[in-house]
Amino acid sequence: MPTPPPATTRSAERTAPAPGTVALLLADARLPGGGHAHSASLEPALLGGLPVDDVPAWMAGRATTVSLVEAGTAVVTAHVLTTGGAHGLDAVARAWAARTPSGALRDAARLLGRGYLRVARTLWADHHAVAAAAGLAVRHGSVPRAVVLGAVAAACGLGPADLVRLTVYDDAQTAASALLKLEPLDPLVPARWVLDACAAAEPHVARVAACTTPDDIPSSGAPLTEGWAEAHALTQQRLFRA
Amino acid sequence: MPENPLPETAPTTTARPLRLGVAGPVGVGKSSLIATVCRALATELEIGVITNDIYTDEDARFLRSAGVLEPERIRAVETGACPHTAIRDDVTANLLAAEDLAADFAPLDLVVIESGGDNLTATFSPALVDAQIFVLDVAGGGDVARKGGPGIGRADLLVVNKTDLAPHVGVDVERMVADASAAREGRAVIALSRTDESSVAALRAWVLDVLAAYRSGAHVAQDPGPMAPHFHADEDGGVLHSHADGDHAHSHADDHDVVAR
């Protein structure tokens, strides 16, 4: 006869996973959220003429500009949902859109947002933060990925600094993974570039993690990336959505 | 639970269109088969098509240029160079595209999803499609049907395509279909040529039958599984099992006869 499970097992089943574990889940490319069809702007950049040798510097550039816009949006979303009401999300989404001038990149981020929302609604179905992001999707017809990330952070208790690091890492790793589909190279080489990009963002983590209002969200842009994204959206030869 | 109705999750009722997957290796005529289905049914069904090209939107453009559907009803999604992933491990992009098509052209009867051509192990997840067609062609060789695999063995329908080419490539169509039928334990097989009207009629009738069964609630989506049923030798004499039967309690780390992706 099997031994009955000890009482501690039963109570452990009701315990939430550590927020850091949820961050690992969200950063894992095996999570079915639709991310595998995206290149974090790398395919548009290469098509636009970025030399492969410049990719590491380009990744560090993203980690200190557009990734911080995404990270700040997620941080403010989590703050709004943790401290106030869901009504504040509209302003967060507007602030994000104002800082993401390329329509192609906004569309791609909203597509990712729908995929992430499917994940979030499945895994945190009862949490008000996820319901608030879903409500925004109904009102606006879509919700950007960064807002869903912020809602998940609020739902699982992920702190703002780790949320910034998660956002930066996910962007860098997405580009690194896409690079292996686009250029021949040793798969371990871009792993170093991911760590370098994350290191480049580290001096900015505290500043972005401290954001509490939509106005606080960084507005650091990357105009060349935005132009490449617009051109890429019109091509007929794409491996990746954006 | 959220109070608002949510577009991200289509209701799992027969109110939404039947989602039909079409998979099979590169070059077997998946796009052509879809054009044939659309041509045969466009006057009686509202149809949308999603293509999963690997490098380009070639398939979507082929179907648009075939003139069998309004161009807007044919959409391409990117797969990040992983056509297998997009129909099985992470169906998000296809699911969202299917929901969008259904919303934009409501009421649709049928959404056909064409997989990017992949190997014999690629099948659709039941999270994405209600039924699936696996396509082979005679030009790929008469022995392919015997090789088996989840799509050949357990897709809802196996199509042996381009039968009009059989005399030119030295394939005995009857024998290929017999091999396929044996591998499929009696599941449906159609030997198709777009120039053979009776075979097109058989395909048309099969689609309508599946649609009727889906609407009545009688149709249950089957997962062909990522792998073929296979034999595990052990001290008790071994066991033949299928991954469609829910028996996953063993590792394939040492298997050499299975390609996982």
Short mmCIF file of C-alpha atoms in Angstrom, two decimals, chain B:
data_model
loop_
_atom_site.label_atom_id
_atom_site.label_comp_id
_atom_site.label_asym_id
_atom_site.label_seq_id
_atom_site.Cartn_x
_atom_site.Cartn_y
_atom_site.Cartn_z
CA MET B 1 -12.97 35.44 -12.95
CA PRO B 2 -13.00 38.49 -15.20
CA GLU B 3 -16.38 40.08 -15.63
CA ASN B 4 -15.92 41.14 -19.22
CA PRO B 5 -16.39 38.94 -22.27
CA LEU B 6 -12.93 38.24 -23.61
CA PRO B 7 -11.97 37.93 -27.23
CA GLU B 8 -8.75 36.11 -26.43
CA THR B 9 -10.50 32.86 -25.69
CA ALA B 10 -12.95 31.61 -28.26
CA PRO B 11 -15.83 29.74 -26.70
CA THR B 12 -15.35 26.01 -27.02
CA THR B 13 -18.74 25.49 -28.55
CA THR B 14 -19.70 24.63 -32.08
CA ALA B 15 -20.52 28.33 -32.56
CA ARG B 16 -17.02 28.89 -33.87
CA PRO B 17 -15.94 27.59 -37.27
CA LEU B 18 -14.49 24.13 -37.70
CA ARG B 19 -10.70 24.39 -37.68
CA LEU B 20 -9.14 21.94 -40.12
CA GLY B 21 -5.37 21.40 -40.25
CA VAL B 22 -3.47 20.33 -43.35
CA ALA B 23 0.02 18.92 -42.69
CA GLY B 24 2.59 16.93 -44.60
CA PRO B 25 6.11 17.16 -46.01
CA VAL B 26 7.27 19.95 -48.33
CA GLY B 27 5.99 19.77 -51.88
CA VAL B 28 3.20 17.20 -51.50
CA GLY B 29 0.57 19.69 -52.63
CA LYS B 30 -0.91 21.04 -49.40
CA SER B 31 -1.65 24.48 -50.87
CA SER B 32 -3.07 22.92 -53.99
CA LEU B 33 -5.29 20.64 -51.90
CA ILE B 34 -6.58 23.64 -49.96
CA ALA B 35 -7.31 25.45 -53.23
CA THR B 36 -9.19 22.34 -54.34
CA VAL B 37 -11.23 22.28 -51.13
CA CYS B 38 -12.04 25.97 -51.47
CA ARG B 39 -13.01 25.58 -55.12
CA ALA B 40 -15.27 22.62 -54.30
CA LEU B 41 -16.97 24.26 -51.32
CA ALA B 42 -16.72 28.04 -51.71
CA THR B 43 -20.31 28.38 -52.94
CA GLU B 44 -21.80 26.60 -49.95
CA LEU B 45 -19.38 27.35 -47.08
CA GLU B 46 -17.82 30.51 -45.68
CA ILE B 47 -14.11 29.68 -45.57
CA GLY B 48 -10.94 31.30 -44.28
CA VAL B 49 -7.37 30.05 -44.69
CA ILE B 50 -4.20 30.52 -42.60
CA THR B 51 -0.83 29.59 -44.05
CA ASN B 52 2.36 28.88 -42.08
CA ASP B 53 5.09 29.49 -44.59
CA ILE B 54 8.63 29.11 -43.40
CA TYR B 55 10.53 31.70 -45.40
CA THR B 56 7.93 33.70 -47.28
CA ASP B 57 4.22 34.20 -47.72
CA GLU B 58 4.49 32.16 -50.92
CA ASP B 59 1.67 29.79 -50.00
CA ALA B 60 -0.66 32.61 -49.07
CA ARG B 61 0.12 34.35 -52.35
CA PHE B 62 -0.41 31.11 -54.29
CA LEU B 63 -3.83 30.69 -52.73
CA ARG B 64 -4.77 34.32 -53.27
CA SER B 65 -3.73 34.08 -56.91
CA ALA B 66 -5.73 30.87 -57.30
CA GLY B 67 -8.79 33.09 -57.04
CA VAL B 68 -10.77 30.63 -54.95
CA LEU B 69 -11.34 32.96 -52.01
CA GLU B 70 -11.31 36.67 -51.39
CA PRO B 71 -7.62 37.55 -50.80
CA GLU B 72 -8.47 39.01 -47.38
CA ARG B 73 -9.65 35.61 -46.20
CA ILE B 74 -6.17 34.13 -46.67
CA ARG B 75 -3.63 35.11 -44.03
CA ALA B 76 -0.02 34.14 -43.42
CA VAL B 77 1.55 33.80 -39.98
CA GLU B 78 5.26 33.70 -39.25
CA THR B 79 6.65 30.65 -37.46
CA GLY B 80 10.11 31.83 -36.42
CA ALA B 81 11.60 29.11 -38.64
CA CYS B 82 9.83 26.46 -36.56
CA PRO B 83 6.76 25.22 -38.47
CA HIS B 84 6.52 22.22 -36.16
CA THR B 85 6.39 24.42 -33.06
CA ALA B 86 3.71 26.67 -34.52
CA ILE B 87 1.19 23.85 -34.91
CA ARG B 88 2.06 21.78 -31.88
CA ASP B 89 4.21 23.14 -29.03
CA ASP B 90 3.13 26.78 -29.18
CA VAL B 91 0.01 27.29 -31.27
CA THR B 92 -0.52 30.89 -30.11
CA ALA B 93 0.11 32.68 -33.42
CA ASN B 94 -2.19 30.35 -35.33
CA LEU B 95 -4.87 30.39 -32.67
CA LEU B 96 -4.95 34.19 -32.62
CA ALA B 97 -5.06 34.32 -36.42
CA ALA B 98 -7.93 31.81 -36.46
CA GLU B 99 -9.84 33.88 -33.93
CA ASP B 100 -9.25 37.04 -35.95
CA LEU B 101 -10.43 35.44 -39.19
CA ALA B 102 -13.54 34.11 -37.47
CA ALA B 103 -14.27 37.55 -36.03
CA ASP B 104 -13.55 39.51 -39.22
CA PHE B 105 -15.64 37.31 -41.52
CA ALA B 106 -18.32 36.03 -39.15
CA PRO B 107 -20.03 33.74 -39.55
CA LEU B 108 -17.37 31.45 -40.97
CA ASP B 109 -18.01 27.73 -41.37
CA LEU B 110 -14.45 26.56 -41.86
CA VAL B 111 -10.93 27.79 -41.12
CA VAL B 112 -8.25 25.75 -42.90
CA ILE B 113 -4.76 25.98 -41.39
CA GLU B 114 -1.88 24.93 -43.62
CA SER B 115 1.26 23.81 -41.83
CA GLY B 116 4.60 24.84 -43.20
CA GLY B 117 5.96 21.72 -44.86
CA ASP B 118 7.71 19.70 -42.20
CA ASN B 119 8.82 16.14 -41.61
CA LEU B 120 6.71 13.07 -40.99
CA THR B 121 6.45 13.73 -37.24
CA ALA B 122 4.66 17.08 -37.55
CA THR B 123 1.01 16.98 -36.54
CA PHE B 124 -1.41 19.57 -35.23
CA SER B 125 -2.26 19.92 -31.57
CA PRO B 126 -5.95 19.48 -30.76
CA ALA B 127 -5.57 22.82 -28.98
CA LEU B 128 -5.45 24.35 -32.48
CA VAL B 129 -7.51 22.17 -34.85
CA ASP B 130 -10.60 20.03 -34.57
CA ALA B 131 -9.56 17.71 -37.38
CA GLN B 132 -6.52 17.29 -39.59
CA ILE B 133 -5.54 15.99 -42.98
CA PHE B 134 -2.07 14.55 -43.54
CA VAL B 135 -0.90 14.74 -47.14
CA LEU B 136 1.59 12.53 -48.99
CA ASP B 137 2.15 12.35 -52.70
CA VAL B 138 3.03 9.54 -55.06
CA ALA B 139 6.12 11.39 -56.22
CA GLY B 140 7.58 11.10 -52.71
CA GLY B 141 7.74 7.35 -53.21
CA GLY B 142 5.35 4.45 -52.80
CA ASP B 143 7.05 3.30 -49.61
CA VAL B 144 6.41 6.44 -47.55
CA ALA B 145 2.95 5.31 -46.46
CA ARG B 146 4.48 2.14 -45.01
CA LYS B 147 6.97 4.14 -42.97
CA GLY B 148 4.17 5.37 -40.77
CA GLY B 149 4.35 8.17 -38.25
CA PRO B 150 1.67 9.95 -36.27
CA GLY B 151 0.18 11.87 -39.20
CA ILE B 152 0.17 8.93 -41.56
CA GLY B 153 -1.17 6.60 -38.88
CA ARG B 154 -3.68 8.73 -37.04
CA ALA B 155 -4.62 11.96 -38.79
CA ASP B 156 -8.36 12.11 -39.38
CA LEU B 157 -7.73 11.75 -43.11
CA LEU B 158 -4.69 10.69 -45.11
CA VAL B 159 -4.53 12.01 -48.66
CA VAL B 160 -2.29 10.34 -51.23
CA ASN B 161 -1.95 13.23 -53.63
CA LYS B 162 -0.97 13.66 -57.29
CA THR B 163 -2.18 10.21 -58.33
CA ASP B 164 -2.11 11.43 -61.94
CA LEU B 165 1.69 11.40 -61.69
CA ALA B 166 1.87 7.74 -60.60
CA PRO B 167 2.62 6.29 -64.04
CA HIS B 168 5.49 8.75 -64.42
CA VAL B 169 7.15 7.95 -61.12
CA GLY B 170 6.61 4.20 -61.11
CA VAL B 171 4.26 4.06 -58.12
CA ASP B 172 1.36 1.64 -57.77
CA VAL B 173 -1.38 3.87 -56.31
CA GLU B 174 -3.61 0.98 -55.24
CA ARG B 175 -0.77 -0.59 -53.34
CA MET B 176 0.24 2.72 -51.74
CA VAL B 177 -3.35 3.27 -50.58
CA ALA B 178 -3.52 -0.32 -49.31
CA ASP B 179 -0.29 0.19 -47.37
CA ALA B 180 -1.63 3.43 -45.94
CA SER B 181 -4.96 1.86 -44.99
CA ALA B 182 -3.12 -0.94 -43.21
CA ALA B 183 -0.95 1.58 -41.32
CA ARG B 184 -4.09 3.49 -40.36
CA GLU B 185 -6.15 0.54 -39.14
CA GLY B 186 -9.03 1.50 -41.35
CA ARG B 187 -9.02 5.29 -40.89
CA ALA B 188 -9.97 7.32 -43.97
CA VAL B 189 -7.63 7.46 -46.98
CA ILE B 190 -8.31 9.33 -50.21
CA ALA B 191 -6.24 8.95 -53.38
CA LEU B 192 -6.48 12.45 -54.84
CA SER B 193 -5.78 14.17 -58.07
CA ARG B 194 -7.16 17.61 -58.70
CA THR B 195 -7.84 16.47 -62.26
CA ASP B 196 -9.86 13.43 -61.08
CA GLU B 197 -13.34 14.74 -60.32
CA SER B 198 -14.48 11.69 -58.38
CA SER B 199 -11.52 12.01 -56.00
CA VAL B 200 -12.28 15.70 -55.47
CA ALA B 201 -15.89 14.78 -54.75
CA ALA B 202 -14.70 12.28 -52.14
CA LEU B 203 -12.58 14.96 -50.47
CA ARG B 204 -15.46 17.43 -50.55
CA ALA B 205 -17.80 14.84 -48.99
CA TRP B 206 -15.27 14.06 -46.26
CA VAL B 207 -14.97 17.73 -45.27
CA LEU B 208 -18.74 18.12 -45.18
CA ASP B 209 -19.10 14.96 -43.08
CA VAL B 210 -16.55 16.21 -40.55
CA LEU B 211 -18.23 19.62 -40.44
CA ALA B 212 -21.63 18.01 -39.81
CA ALA B 213 -20.20 15.77 -37.09
CA TYR B 214 -18.45 18.78 -35.52
CA ARG B 215 -21.64 20.82 -35.48
CA SER B 216 -23.67 18.01 -34.02
CA GLY B 217 -21.14 17.60 -31.25
CA ALA B 218 -20.38 14.04 -32.34
CA HIS B 219 -16.87 14.87 -33.55
CA VAL B 220 -14.09 14.63 -30.99
CA ALA B 221 -10.72 16.15 -31.86
CA GLN B 222 -8.07 13.44 -31.94
CA ASP B 223 -4.41 14.00 -31.23
CA PRO B 224 -2.32 11.85 -33.55
CA GLY B 225 0.46 12.39 -31.05
CA PRO B 226 3.97 13.64 -31.63
CA MET B 227 5.27 10.11 -32.14
CA ALA B 228 4.24 6.84 -33.69
CA PRO B 229 3.27 3.87 -31.54
CA HIS B 230 6.48 2.00 -30.90
CA PHE B 231 7.92 -1.04 -29.20
CA HIS B 232 9.81 -1.02 -25.93
CA ALA B 233 11.81 -4.16 -25.31
CA ASP B 234 12.24 -5.13 -21.68
CA GLU B 235 12.62 -8.23 -19.56
CA ASP B 236 8.89 -8.87 -19.62
CA GLY B 237 8.83 -9.12 -23.37
CA GLY B 238 8.14 -5.51 -24.24
CA VAL B 239 5.08 -3.41 -24.76
CA LEU B 240 3.61 -1.71 -27.79
CA HIS B 241 2.06 1.58 -26.91
CA SER B 242 0.76 4.75 -28.40
CA HIS B 243 1.31 8.26 -27.10
CA ALA B 244 -2.27 9.04 -27.89
CA ASP B 245 -3.42 6.76 -25.08
CA GLY B 246 -2.12 8.94 -22.28
CA ASP B 247 0.73 6.62 -21.32
CA HIS B 248 3.63 9.01 -21.01
CA ALA B 249 5.29 7.51 -17.98
CA HIS B 250 8.63 6.72 -19.56
CA SER B 251 11.56 8.50 -21.09
CA HIS B 252 12.61 8.52 -24.71
CA ALA B 253 16.07 9.77 -23.95
CA ASP B 254 17.62 6.59 -25.30
CA ASP B 255 15.41 6.10 -28.33
CA HIS B 256 17.15 6.24 -31.65
CA ASP B 257 14.23 5.54 -33.92
CA VAL B 258 12.19 8.62 -33.11
CA VAL B 259 12.68 12.19 -34.27
CA ALA B 260 11.11 14.49 -31.75
CA ARG B 261 11.17 17.65 -33.79
#
